[in-house]
């Protein structure tokens, strides 16, 4: 299969890398959604299940006894611990190696265009946090403009924001297939990064 090559550090000590395929990048994105969903579901389960258990115990039980027993705390702490450990682990891996869990599984990573590691600033703050803030602000601003100009009901703001966010995602997906631009997405241009395929061990 044809692999696209890119030279980093064009002025000194050139490094040739292989651009990550669109399939691998989308696969990593889907894996990250699944893993994040599982971590969140664990926290949600830990919060809801004890309440169900409490309700069942409350039937025919002494309410004074139930009031002094906190059935949910161990569950909540366990769910919160799993959620936090997953989140911190993701942040550390992304900062240290330019890899989320999904990227690590599929053997791809983020590099700066000069070949260096983007670190926490580039991989997390710019590519994830700042990018999503920009998309959210742009979507909300567009919603207010369309509501003001077209006279749409204010209740349509949420729909406009969701469509705008979806459009930003769609643009990034399309950019993944642009070989001439090294498959760089909006996040890559914002953080001056590129996603590369790691050599097989």
JSON list of C-alpha atoms in Angstrom, two decimals:
[
{"chain": "A", "resi": 1, "resn": "UNK", "atom": "CA", "xyz": [0.00, 0.00, 0.00]},
{"chain": "A", "resi": 2, "resn": "UNK", "atom": "CA", "xyz": [1.24, 3.48, -0.87]},
{"chain": "A", "resi": 3, "resn": "UNK", "atom": "CA", "xyz": [2.50, 5.40, 2.17]},
{"chain": "A", "resi": 4, "resn": "UNK", "atom": "CA", "xyz": [2.84, 9.16, 2.14]},
{"chain": "A", "resi": 5, "resn": "UNK", "atom": "CA", "xyz": [6.15, 10.52, 3.38]},
{"chain": "A", "resi": 6, "resn": "UNK", "atom": "CA", "xyz": [6.84, 13.94, 4.85]},
{"chain": "A", "resi": 7, "resn": "UNK", "atom": "CA", "xyz": [10.15, 15.61, 5.71]},
{"chain": "A", "resi": 8, "resn": "UNK", "atom": "CA", "xyz": [10.16, 17.38, 9.06]},
{"chain": "A", "resi": 9, "resn": "UNK", "atom": "CA", "xyz": [12.78, 19.94, 10.10]},
{"chain": "A", "resi": 10, "resn": "UNK", "atom": "CA", "xyz": [13.28, 21.08, 6.49]},
{"chain": "A", "resi": 11, "resn": "UNK", "atom": "CA", "xyz": [16.28, 23.27, 7.32]},
{"chain": "A", "resi": 12, "resn": "UNK", "atom": "CA", "xyz": [18.28, 20.95, 9.58]},
{"chain": "A", "resi": 13, "resn": "UNK", "atom": "CA", "xyz": [18.55, 17.25, 10.41]},
{"chain": "A", "resi": 14, "resn": "UNK", "atom": "CA", "xyz": [15.68, 16.19, 8.21]},
{"chain": "A", "resi": 15, "resn": "UNK", "atom": "CA", "xyz": [13.43, 13.46, 9.56]},
{"chain": "A", "resi": 16, "resn": "UNK", "atom": "CA", "xyz": [11.27, 11.42, 7.20]},
{"chain": "A", "resi": 17, "resn": "UNK", "atom": "CA", "xyz": [7.96, 10.29, 8.63]},
{"chain": "A", "resi": 18, "resn": "UNK", "atom": "CA", "xyz": [4.95, 8.40, 7.30]},
{"chain": "A", "resi": 19, "resn": "UNK", "atom": "CA", "xyz": [1.65, 10.27, 7.42]},
{"chain": "A", "resi": 20, "resn": "UNK", "atom": "CA", "xyz": [-1.05, 8.42, 9.36]},
{"chain": "A", "resi": 21, "resn": "UNK", "atom": "CA", "xyz": [-3.88, 7.20, 7.15]},
{"chain": "A", "resi": 22, "resn": "UNK", "atom": "CA", "xyz": [-7.40, 8.61, 7.38]},
{"chain": "A", "resi": 23, "resn": "UNK", "atom": "CA", "xyz": [-8.66, 5.18, 8.46]},
{"chain": "A", "resi": 24, "resn": "UNK", "atom": "CA", "xyz": [-6.27, 4.96, 11.40]},
{"chain": "A", "resi": 25, "resn": "UNK", "atom": "CA", "xyz": [-7.04, 8.50, 12.53]},
{"chain": "A", "resi": 26, "resn": "UNK", "atom": "CA", "xyz": [-10.79, 7.95, 12.39]},
{"chain": "A", "resi": 27, "resn": "UNK", "atom": "CA", "xyz": [-10.35, 4.59, 14.10]},
{"chain": "A", "resi": 28, "resn": "UNK", "atom": "CA", "xyz": [-8.39, 6.23, 16.92]},
{"chain": "A", "resi": 29, "resn": "UNK", "atom": "CA", "xyz": [-11.12, 8.86, 17.27]},
{"chain": "A", "resi": 30, "resn": "UNK", "atom": "CA", "xyz": [-13.83, 6.19, 17.53]},
{"chain": "A", "resi": 31, "resn": "UNK", "atom": "CA", "xyz": [-11.79, 4.20, 20.07]},
{"chain": "A", "resi": 32, "resn": "UNK", "atom": "CA", "xyz": [-11.33, 7.32, 22.20]},
{"chain": "A", "resi": 33, "resn": "UNK", "atom": "CA", "xyz": [-15.08, 7.93, 22.16]},
{"chain": "A", "resi": 34, "resn": "UNK", "atom": "CA", "xyz": [-15.70, 4.32, 23.22]},
{"chain": "A", "resi": 35, "resn": "UNK", "atom": "CA", "xyz": [-13.14, 4.44, 26.04]},
{"chain": "A", "resi": 36, "resn": "UNK", "atom": "CA", "xyz": [-14.37, 7.83, 27.27]},
{"chain": "A", "resi": 37, "resn": "UNK", "atom": "CA", "xyz": [-17.95, 6.55, 27.12]},
{"chain": "A", "resi": 38, "resn": "UNK", "atom": "CA", "xyz": [-17.03, 3.48, 29.18]},
{"chain": "A", "resi": 39, "resn": "UNK", "atom": "CA", "xyz": [-15.27, 5.62, 31.79]},
{"chain": "A", "resi": 40, "resn": "UNK", "atom": "CA", "xyz": [-18.24, 7.97, 31.97]},
{"chain": "A", "resi": 41, "resn": "UNK", "atom": "CA", "xyz": [-20.69, 5.04, 32.07]},
{"chain": "A", "resi": 42, "resn": "UNK", "atom": "CA", "xyz": [-18.78, 3.59, 35.02]},
{"chain": "A", "resi": 43, "resn": "UNK", "atom": "CA", "xyz": [-19.18, 6.87, 36.91]},
{"chain": "A", "resi": 44, "resn": "UNK", "atom": "CA", "xyz": [-22.85, 7.10, 35.95]},
{"chain": "A", "resi": 45, "resn": "UNK", "atom": "CA", "xyz": [-23.49, 3.50, 37.02]},
{"chain": "A", "resi": 46, "resn": "UNK", "atom": "CA", "xyz": [-21.69, 4.15, 40.31]},
{"chain": "A", "resi": 47, "resn": "UNK", "atom": "CA", "xyz": [-24.00, 7.10, 40.95]},
{"chain": "A", "resi": 48, "resn": "UNK", "atom": "CA", "xyz": [-27.29, 5.49, 39.89]},
{"chain": "A", "resi": 49, "resn": "UNK", "atom": "CA", "xyz": [-27.02, 1.87, 41.07]},
{"chain": "A", "resi": 50, "resn": "UNK", "atom": "CA", "xyz": [-26.72, 2.68, 44.81]},
{"chain": "A", "resi": 51, "resn": "UNK", "atom": "CA", "xyz": [-29.82, 4.88, 44.56]},
{"chain": "A", "resi": 52, "resn": "UNK", "atom": "CA", "xyz": [-31.75, 1.93, 43.13]},
{"chain": "A", "resi": 53, "resn": "UNK", "atom": "CA", "xyz": [-30.39, -0.28, 45.88]},
{"chain": "A", "resi": 54, "resn": "UNK", "atom": "CA", "xyz": [-31.33, 2.35, 48.48]},
{"chain": "A", "resi": 55, "resn": "UNK", "atom": "CA", "xyz": [-34.87, 2.49, 47.10]},
{"chain": "A", "resi": 56, "resn": "UNK", "atom": "CA", "xyz": [-35.21, -1.29, 47.34]},
{"chain": "A", "resi": 57, "resn": "UNK", "atom": "CA", "xyz": [-33.90, -1.33, 50.91]},
{"chain": "A", "resi": 58, "resn": "UNK", "atom": "CA", "xyz": [-36.24, 1.50, 51.89]},
{"chain": "A", "resi": 59, "resn": "UNK", "atom": "CA", "xyz": [-39.31, -0.67, 51.33]},
{"chain": "A", "resi": 60, "resn": "UNK", "atom": "CA", "xyz": [-40.33, -1.97, 54.74]},
{"chain": "A", "resi": 61, "resn": "UNK", "atom": "CA", "xyz": [-37.14, -0.74, 56.45]},
{"chain": "A", "resi": 62, "resn": "UNK", "atom": "CA", "xyz": [-36.62, 1.63, 59.32]},
{"chain": "A", "resi": 63, "resn": "UNK", "atom": "CA", "xyz": [-36.10, 5.06, 57.72]},
{"chain": "A", "resi": 64, "resn": "UNK", "atom": "CA", "xyz": [-34.00, 6.25, 60.67]},
{"chain": "A", "resi": 65, "resn": "UNK", "atom": "CA", "xyz": [-31.59, 3.37, 60.05]},
{"chain": "A", "resi": 66, "resn": "UNK", "atom": "CA", "xyz": [-31.43, 4.12, 56.31]},
{"chain": "A", "resi": 67, "resn": "UNK", "atom": "CA", "xyz": [-30.78, 7.80, 56.99]},
{"chain": "A", "resi": 68, "resn": "UNK", "atom": "CA", "xyz": [-27.65, 6.97, 58.99]},
{"chain": "A", "resi": 69, "resn": "UNK", "atom": "CA", "xyz": [-26.31, 4.55, 56.35]},
{"chain": "A", "resi": 70, "resn": "UNK", "atom": "CA", "xyz": [-24.68, 5.97, 53.25]},
{"chain": "A", "resi": 71, "resn": "UNK", "atom": "CA", "xyz": [-24.96, 3.18, 50.67]},
{"chain": "A", "resi": 72, "resn": "UNK", "atom": "CA", "xyz": [-23.64, 5.23, 47.77]},
{"chain": "A", "resi": 73, "resn": "UNK", "atom": "CA", "xyz": [-20.27, 6.59, 48.92]},
{"chain": "A", "resi": 74, "resn": "UNK", "atom": "CA", "xyz": [-18.07, 3.53, 48.17]},
{"chain": "A", "resi": 75, "resn": "UNK", "atom": "CA", "xyz": [-19.68, 3.20, 44.73]},
{"chain": "A", "resi": 76, "resn": "UNK", "atom": "CA", "xyz": [-19.28, 6.89, 43.96]},
{"chain": "A", "resi": 77, "resn": "UNK", "atom": "CA", "xyz": [-15.64, 6.92, 45.04]},
{"chain": "A", "resi": 78, "resn": "UNK", "atom": "CA", "xyz": [-14.91, 3.84, 42.90]},
{"chain": "A", "resi": 79, "resn": "UNK", "atom": "CA", "xyz": [-16.65, 5.30, 39.84]},
{"chain": "A", "resi": 80, "resn": "UNK", "atom": "CA", "xyz": [-15.01, 8.69, 40.30]},
{"chain": "A", "resi": 81, "resn": "UNK", "atom": "CA", "xyz": [-11.60, 7.07, 40.78]},
{"chain": "A", "resi": 82, "resn": "UNK", "atom": "CA", "xyz": [-11.91, 5.09, 37.54]},
{"chain": "A", "resi": 83, "resn": "UNK", "atom": "CA", "xyz": [-13.07, 8.18, 35.66]},
{"chain": "A", "resi": 84, "resn": "UNK", "atom": "CA", "xyz": [-10.24, 10.36, 37.03]},
{"chain": "A", "resi": 85, "resn": "UNK", "atom": "CA", "xyz": [-7.55, 7.71, 36.51]},
{"chain": "A", "resi": 86, "resn": "UNK", "atom": "CA", "xyz": [-8.62, 7.28, 32.89]},
{"chain": "A", "resi": 87, "resn": "UNK", "atom": "CA", "xyz": [-8.70, 11.05, 32.30]},
{"chain": "A", "resi": 88, "resn": "UNK", "atom": "CA", "xyz": [-5.33, 11.72, 33.93]},
{"chain": "A", "resi": 89, "resn": "UNK", "atom": "CA", "xyz": [-3.76, 8.76, 32.11]},
{"chain": "A", "resi": 90, "resn": "UNK", "atom": "CA", "xyz": [-5.00, 10.13, 28.80]},
{"chain": "A", "resi": 91, "resn": "UNK", "atom": "CA", "xyz": [-3.60, 13.60, 29.58]},
{"chain": "A", "resi": 92, "resn": "UNK", "atom": "CA", "xyz": [-0.21, 12.19, 30.60]},
{"chain": "A", "resi": 93, "resn": "UNK", "atom": "CA", "xyz": [0.07, 9.96, 27.51]},
{"chain": "A", "resi": 94, "resn": "UNK", "atom": "CA", "xyz": [-1.00, 12.76, 25.17]},
{"chain": "A", "resi": 95, "resn": "UNK", "atom": "CA", "xyz": [1.48, 15.18, 26.75]},
{"chain": "A", "resi": 96, "resn": "UNK", "atom": "CA", "xyz": [4.40, 12.74, 26.97]},
{"chain": "A", "resi": 97, "resn": "UNK", "atom": "CA", "xyz": [4.02, 10.76, 23.73]},
{"chain": "A", "resi": 98, "resn": "UNK", "atom": "CA", "xyz": [1.53, 12.71, 21.60]},
{"chain": "A", "resi": 99, "resn": "UNK", "atom": "CA", "xyz": [-0.80, 9.71, 21.80]},
{"chain": "A", "resi": 100, "resn": "UNK", "atom": "CA", "xyz": [-4.28, 9.22, 23.16]},
{"chain": "A", "resi": 101, "resn": "UNK", "atom": "CA", "xyz": [-5.21, 5.64, 24.04]},
{"chain": "A", "resi": 102, "resn": "UNK", "atom": "CA", "xyz": [-6.86, 5.22, 20.63]},
{"chain": "A", "resi": 103, "resn": "UNK", "atom": "CA", "xyz": [-3.79, 6.54, 18.82]},
{"chain": "A", "resi": 104, "resn": "UNK", "atom": "CA", "xyz": [-1.51, 4.29, 20.87]},
{"chain": "A", "resi": 105, "resn": "UNK", "atom": "CA", "xyz": [-3.52, 1.19, 19.98]},
{"chain": "A", "resi": 106, "resn": "UNK", "atom": "CA", "xyz": [-3.44, 2.06, 16.27]},
{"chain": "A", "resi": 107, "resn": "UNK", "atom": "CA", "xyz": [0.25, 3.02, 16.27]},
{"chain": "A", "resi": 108, "resn": "UNK", "atom": "CA", "xyz": [-0.01, 6.71, 15.39]},
{"chain": "A", "resi": 109, "resn": "UNK", "atom": "CA", "xyz": [1.08, 9.87, 17.19]},
{"chain": "A", "resi": 110, "resn": "UNK", "atom": "CA", "xyz": [1.05, 13.65, 17.00]},
{"chain": "A", "resi": 111, "resn": "UNK", "atom": "CA", "xyz": [4.24, 15.55, 16.14]},
{"chain": "A", "resi": 112, "resn": "UNK", "atom": "CA", "xyz": [5.00, 19.23, 15.65]},
{"chain": "A", "resi": 113, "resn": "UNK", "atom": "CA", "xyz": [5.91, 20.18, 12.10]},
{"chain": "A", "resi": 114, "resn": "UNK", "atom": "CA", "xyz": [9.52, 20.55, 13.24]},
{"chain": "A", "resi": 115, "resn": "UNK", "atom": "CA", "xyz": [9.53, 16.92, 14.39]},
{"chain": "A", "resi": 116, "resn": "UNK", "atom": "CA", "xyz": [9.35, 17.64, 18.12]},
{"chain": "A", "resi": 117, "resn": "UNK", "atom": "CA", "xyz": [6.79, 16.46, 20.66]},
{"chain": "A", "resi": 118, "resn": "UNK", "atom": "CA", "xyz": [3.95, 19.03, 21.02]},
{"chain": "A", "resi": 119, "resn": "UNK", "atom": "CA", "xyz": [3.69, 18.23, 24.73]},
{"chain": "A", "resi": 120, "resn": "UNK", "atom": "CA", "xyz": [0.78, 19.27, 26.92]},
{"chain": "A", "resi": 121, "resn": "UNK", "atom": "CA", "xyz": [0.52, 22.70, 25.29]},
{"chain": "A", "resi": 122, "resn": "UNK", "atom": "CA", "xyz": [0.23, 21.43, 21.71]},
{"chain": "A", "resi": 123, "resn": "UNK", "atom": "CA", "xyz": [-1.48, 18.05, 22.10]},
{"chain": "A", "resi": 124, "resn": "UNK", "atom": "CA", "xyz": [-3.97, 18.89, 24.85]},
{"chain": "A", "resi": 125, "resn": "UNK", "atom": "CA", "xyz": [-4.45, 22.66, 25.19]},
{"chain": "A", "resi": 126, "resn": "UNK", "atom": "CA", "xyz": [-4.30, 23.66, 21.52]},
{"chain": "A", "resi": 127, "resn": "UNK", "atom": "CA", "xyz": [-5.57, 20.57, 19.70]},
{"chain": "A", "resi": 128, "resn": "UNK", "atom": "CA", "xyz": [-8.30, 19.65, 22.17]},
{"chain": "A", "resi": 129, "resn": "UNK", "atom": "CA", "xyz": [-9.25, 22.44, 24.59]},
{"chain": "A", "resi": 130, "resn": "UNK", "atom": "CA", "xyz": [-8.71, 25.60, 22.52]},
{"chain": "A", "resi": 131, "resn": "UNK", "atom": "CA", "xyz": [-10.01, 23.99, 19.33]},
{"chain": "A", "resi": 132, "resn": "UNK", "atom": "CA", "xyz": [-13.27, 22.93, 20.99]},
{"chain": "A", "resi": 133, "resn": "UNK", "atom": "CA", "xyz": [-13.66, 26.36, 22.63]},
{"chain": "A", "resi": 134, "resn": "UNK", "atom": "CA", "xyz": [-13.25, 28.05, 19.23]},
{"chain": "A", "resi": 135, "resn": "UNK", "atom": "CA", "xyz": [-15.77, 25.68, 17.62]},
{"chain": "A", "resi": 136, "resn": "UNK", "atom": "CA", "xyz": [-18.26, 26.25, 20.46]},
{"chain": "A", "resi": 137, "resn": "UNK", "atom": "CA", "xyz": [-17.93, 30.06, 20.38]},
{"chain": "A", "resi": 138, "resn": "UNK", "atom": "CA", "xyz": [-18.19, 30.13, 16.59]},
{"chain": "A", "resi": 139, "resn": "UNK", "atom": "CA", "xyz": [-21.25, 27.87, 16.63]},
{"chain": "A", "resi": 140, "resn": "UNK", "atom": "CA", "xyz": [-23.03, 29.97, 19.27]},
{"chain": "A", "resi": 141, "resn": "UNK", "atom": "CA", "xyz": [-22.14, 33.24, 17.48]},
{"chain": "A", "resi": 142, "resn": "UNK", "atom": "CA", "xyz": [-23.40, 31.83, 14.18]},
{"chain": "A", "resi": 143, "resn": "UNK", "atom": "CA", "xyz": [-26.60, 30.74, 15.92]},
{"chain": "A", "resi": 144, "resn": "UNK", "atom": "CA", "xyz": [-27.28, 34.22, 17.28]},
{"chain": "A", "resi": 145, "resn": "UNK", "atom": "CA", "xyz": [-26.52, 35.82, 13.91]},
{"chain": "A", "resi": 146, "resn": "UNK", "atom": "CA", "xyz": [-28.89, 33.49, 12.06]},
{"chain": "A", "resi": 147, "resn": "UNK", "atom": "CA", "xyz": [-31.60, 34.00, 14.67]},
{"chain": "A", "resi": 148, "resn": "UNK", "atom": "CA", "xyz": [-31.21, 37.78, 14.45]},
{"chain": "A", "resi": 149, "resn": "UNK", "atom": "CA", "xyz": [-31.02, 37.95, 10.62]},
{"chain": "A", "resi": 150, "resn": "UNK", "atom": "CA", "xyz": [-33.56, 35.27, 9.71]},
{"chain": "A", "resi": 151, "resn": "UNK", "atom": "CA", "xyz": [-35.85, 35.86, 12.66]},
{"chain": "A", "resi": 152, "resn": "UNK", "atom": "CA", "xyz": [-35.67, 32.22, 13.76]},
{"chain": "A", "resi": 153, "resn": "UNK", "atom": "CA", "xyz": [-37.06, 31.36, 17.19]},
{"chain": "A", "resi": 154, "resn": "UNK", "atom": "CA", "xyz": [-34.48, 31.38, 19.99]},
{"chain": "A", "resi": 155, "resn": "UNK", "atom": "CA", "xyz": [-35.33, 27.73, 20.64]},
{"chain": "A", "resi": 156, "resn": "UNK", "atom": "CA", "xyz": [-33.52, 26.86, 17.39]},
{"chain": "A", "resi": 157, "resn": "UNK", "atom": "CA", "xyz": [-30.16, 27.97, 18.87]},
{"chain": "A", "resi": 158, "resn": "UNK", "atom": "CA", "xyz": [-29.32, 24.50, 20.17]},
{"chain": "A", "resi": 159, "resn": "UNK", "atom": "CA", "xyz": [-30.04, 22.94, 16.77]},
{"chain": "A", "resi": 160, "resn": "UNK", "atom": "CA", "xyz": [-27.86, 25.52, 14.99]},
{"chain": "A", "resi": 161, "resn": "UNK", "atom": "CA", "xyz": [-25.01, 24.97, 17.48]},
{"chain": "A", "resi": 162, "resn": "UNK", "atom": "CA", "xyz": [-25.19, 21.19, 17.05]},
{"chain": "A", "resi": 163, "resn": "UNK", "atom": "CA", "xyz": [-25.24, 21.49, 13.24]},
{"chain": "A", "resi": 164, "resn": "UNK", "atom": "CA", "xyz": [-22.29, 23.89, 13.30]},
{"chain": "A", "resi": 165, "resn": "UNK", "atom": "CA", "xyz": [-20.27, 21.54, 15.49]},
{"chain": "A", "resi": 166, "resn": "UNK", "atom": "CA", "xyz": [-21.14, 18.65, 13.20]},
{"chain": "A", "resi": 167, "resn": "UNK", "atom": "CA", "xyz": [-20.04, 20.74, 10.20]},
{"chain": "A", "resi": 168, "resn": "UNK", "atom": "CA", "xyz": [-16.65, 21.39, 11.84]},
{"chain": "A", "resi": 169, "resn": "UNK", "atom": "CA", "xyz": [-16.23, 17.65, 12.40]},
{"chain": "A", "resi": 170, "resn": "UNK", "atom": "CA", "xyz": [-17.24, 16.93, 8.81]},
{"chain": "A", "resi": 171, "resn": "UNK", "atom": "CA", "xyz": [-14.69, 19.46, 7.51]},
{"chain": "A", "resi": 172, "resn": "UNK", "atom": "CA", "xyz": [-11.97, 17.72, 9.52]},
{"chain": "A", "resi": 173, "resn": "UNK", "atom": "CA", "xyz": [-13.00, 14.32, 8.13]},
{"chain": "A", "resi": 174, "resn": "UNK", "atom": "CA", "xyz": [-12.79, 15.66, 4.57]},
{"chain": "A", "resi": 175, "resn": "UNK", "atom": "CA", "xyz": [-9.35, 17.16, 5.33]},
{"chain": "A", "resi": 176, "resn": "UNK", "atom": "CA", "xyz": [-8.13, 13.71, 6.38]},
{"chain": "A", "resi": 177, "resn": "UNK", "atom": "CA", "xyz": [-8.31, 12.66, 2.73]},
{"chain": "A", "resi": 178, "resn": "UNK", "atom": "CA", "xyz": [-6.24, 15.58, 1.40]},
{"chain": "A", "resi": 179, "resn": "UNK", "atom": "CA", "xyz": [-2.89, 13.96, 0.72]},
{"chain": "A", "resi": 180, "resn": "UNK", "atom": "CA", "xyz": [-1.35, 17.16, -0.63]},
{"chain": "A", "resi": 181, "resn": "UNK", "atom": "CA", "xyz": [-1.83, 18.81, 2.77]},
{"chain": "A", "resi": 182, "resn": "UNK", "atom": "CA", "xyz": [-0.47, 15.78, 4.69]},
{"chain": "A", "resi": 183, "resn": "UNK", "atom": "CA", "xyz": [-3.99, 14.94, 5.93]},
{"chain": "A", "resi": 184, "resn": "UNK", "atom": "CA", "xyz": [-3.80, 17.80, 8.44]},
{"chain": "A", "resi": 185, "resn": "UNK", "atom": "CA", "xyz": [-7.07, 18.85, 10.04]},
{"chain": "A", "resi": 186, "resn": "UNK", "atom": "CA", "xyz": [-8.18, 22.13, 11.63]},
{"chain": "A", "resi": 187, "resn": "UNK", "atom": "CA", "xyz": [-6.67, 20.99, 14.93]},
{"chain": "A", "resi": 188, "resn": "UNK", "atom": "CA", "xyz": [-3.35, 20.31, 13.21]},
{"chain": "A", "resi": 189, "resn": "UNK", "atom": "CA", "xyz": [-3.23, 23.77, 11.66]},
{"chain": "A", "resi": 190, "resn": "UNK", "atom": "CA", "xyz": [-4.12, 25.38, 14.99]},
{"chain": "A", "resi": 191, "resn": "UNK", "atom": "CA", "xyz": [-1.35, 23.54, 16.85]},
{"chain": "A", "resi": 192, "resn": "UNK", "atom": "CA", "xyz": [1.11, 23.32, 13.90]},
{"chain": "A", "resi": 193, "resn": "UNK", "atom": "CA", "xyz": [1.09, 19.53, 14.11]},
{"chain": "A", "resi": 194, "resn": "UNK", "atom": "CA", "xyz": [0.85, 16.45, 11.93]},
{"chain": "A", "resi": 195, "resn": "UNK", "atom": "CA", "xyz": [-0.24, 12.90, 12.81]},
{"chain": "A", "resi": 196, "resn": "UNK", "atom": "CA", "xyz": [2.26, 10.24, 11.76]},
{"chain": "A", "resi": 197, "resn": "UNK", "atom": "CA", "xyz": [2.40, 6.46, 11.57]},
{"chain": "A", "resi": 198, "resn": "UNK", "atom": "CA", "xyz": [4.91, 4.91, 13.96]},
{"chain": "A", "resi": 199, "resn": "UNK", "atom": "CA", "xyz": [7.31, 2.35, 12.51]},
{"chain": "A", "resi": 200, "resn": "UNK", "atom": "CA", "xyz": [6.44, -1.28, 13.17]},
{"chain": "A", "resi": 201, "resn": "UNK", "atom": "CA", "xyz": [8.48, -2.83, 15.95]}
]
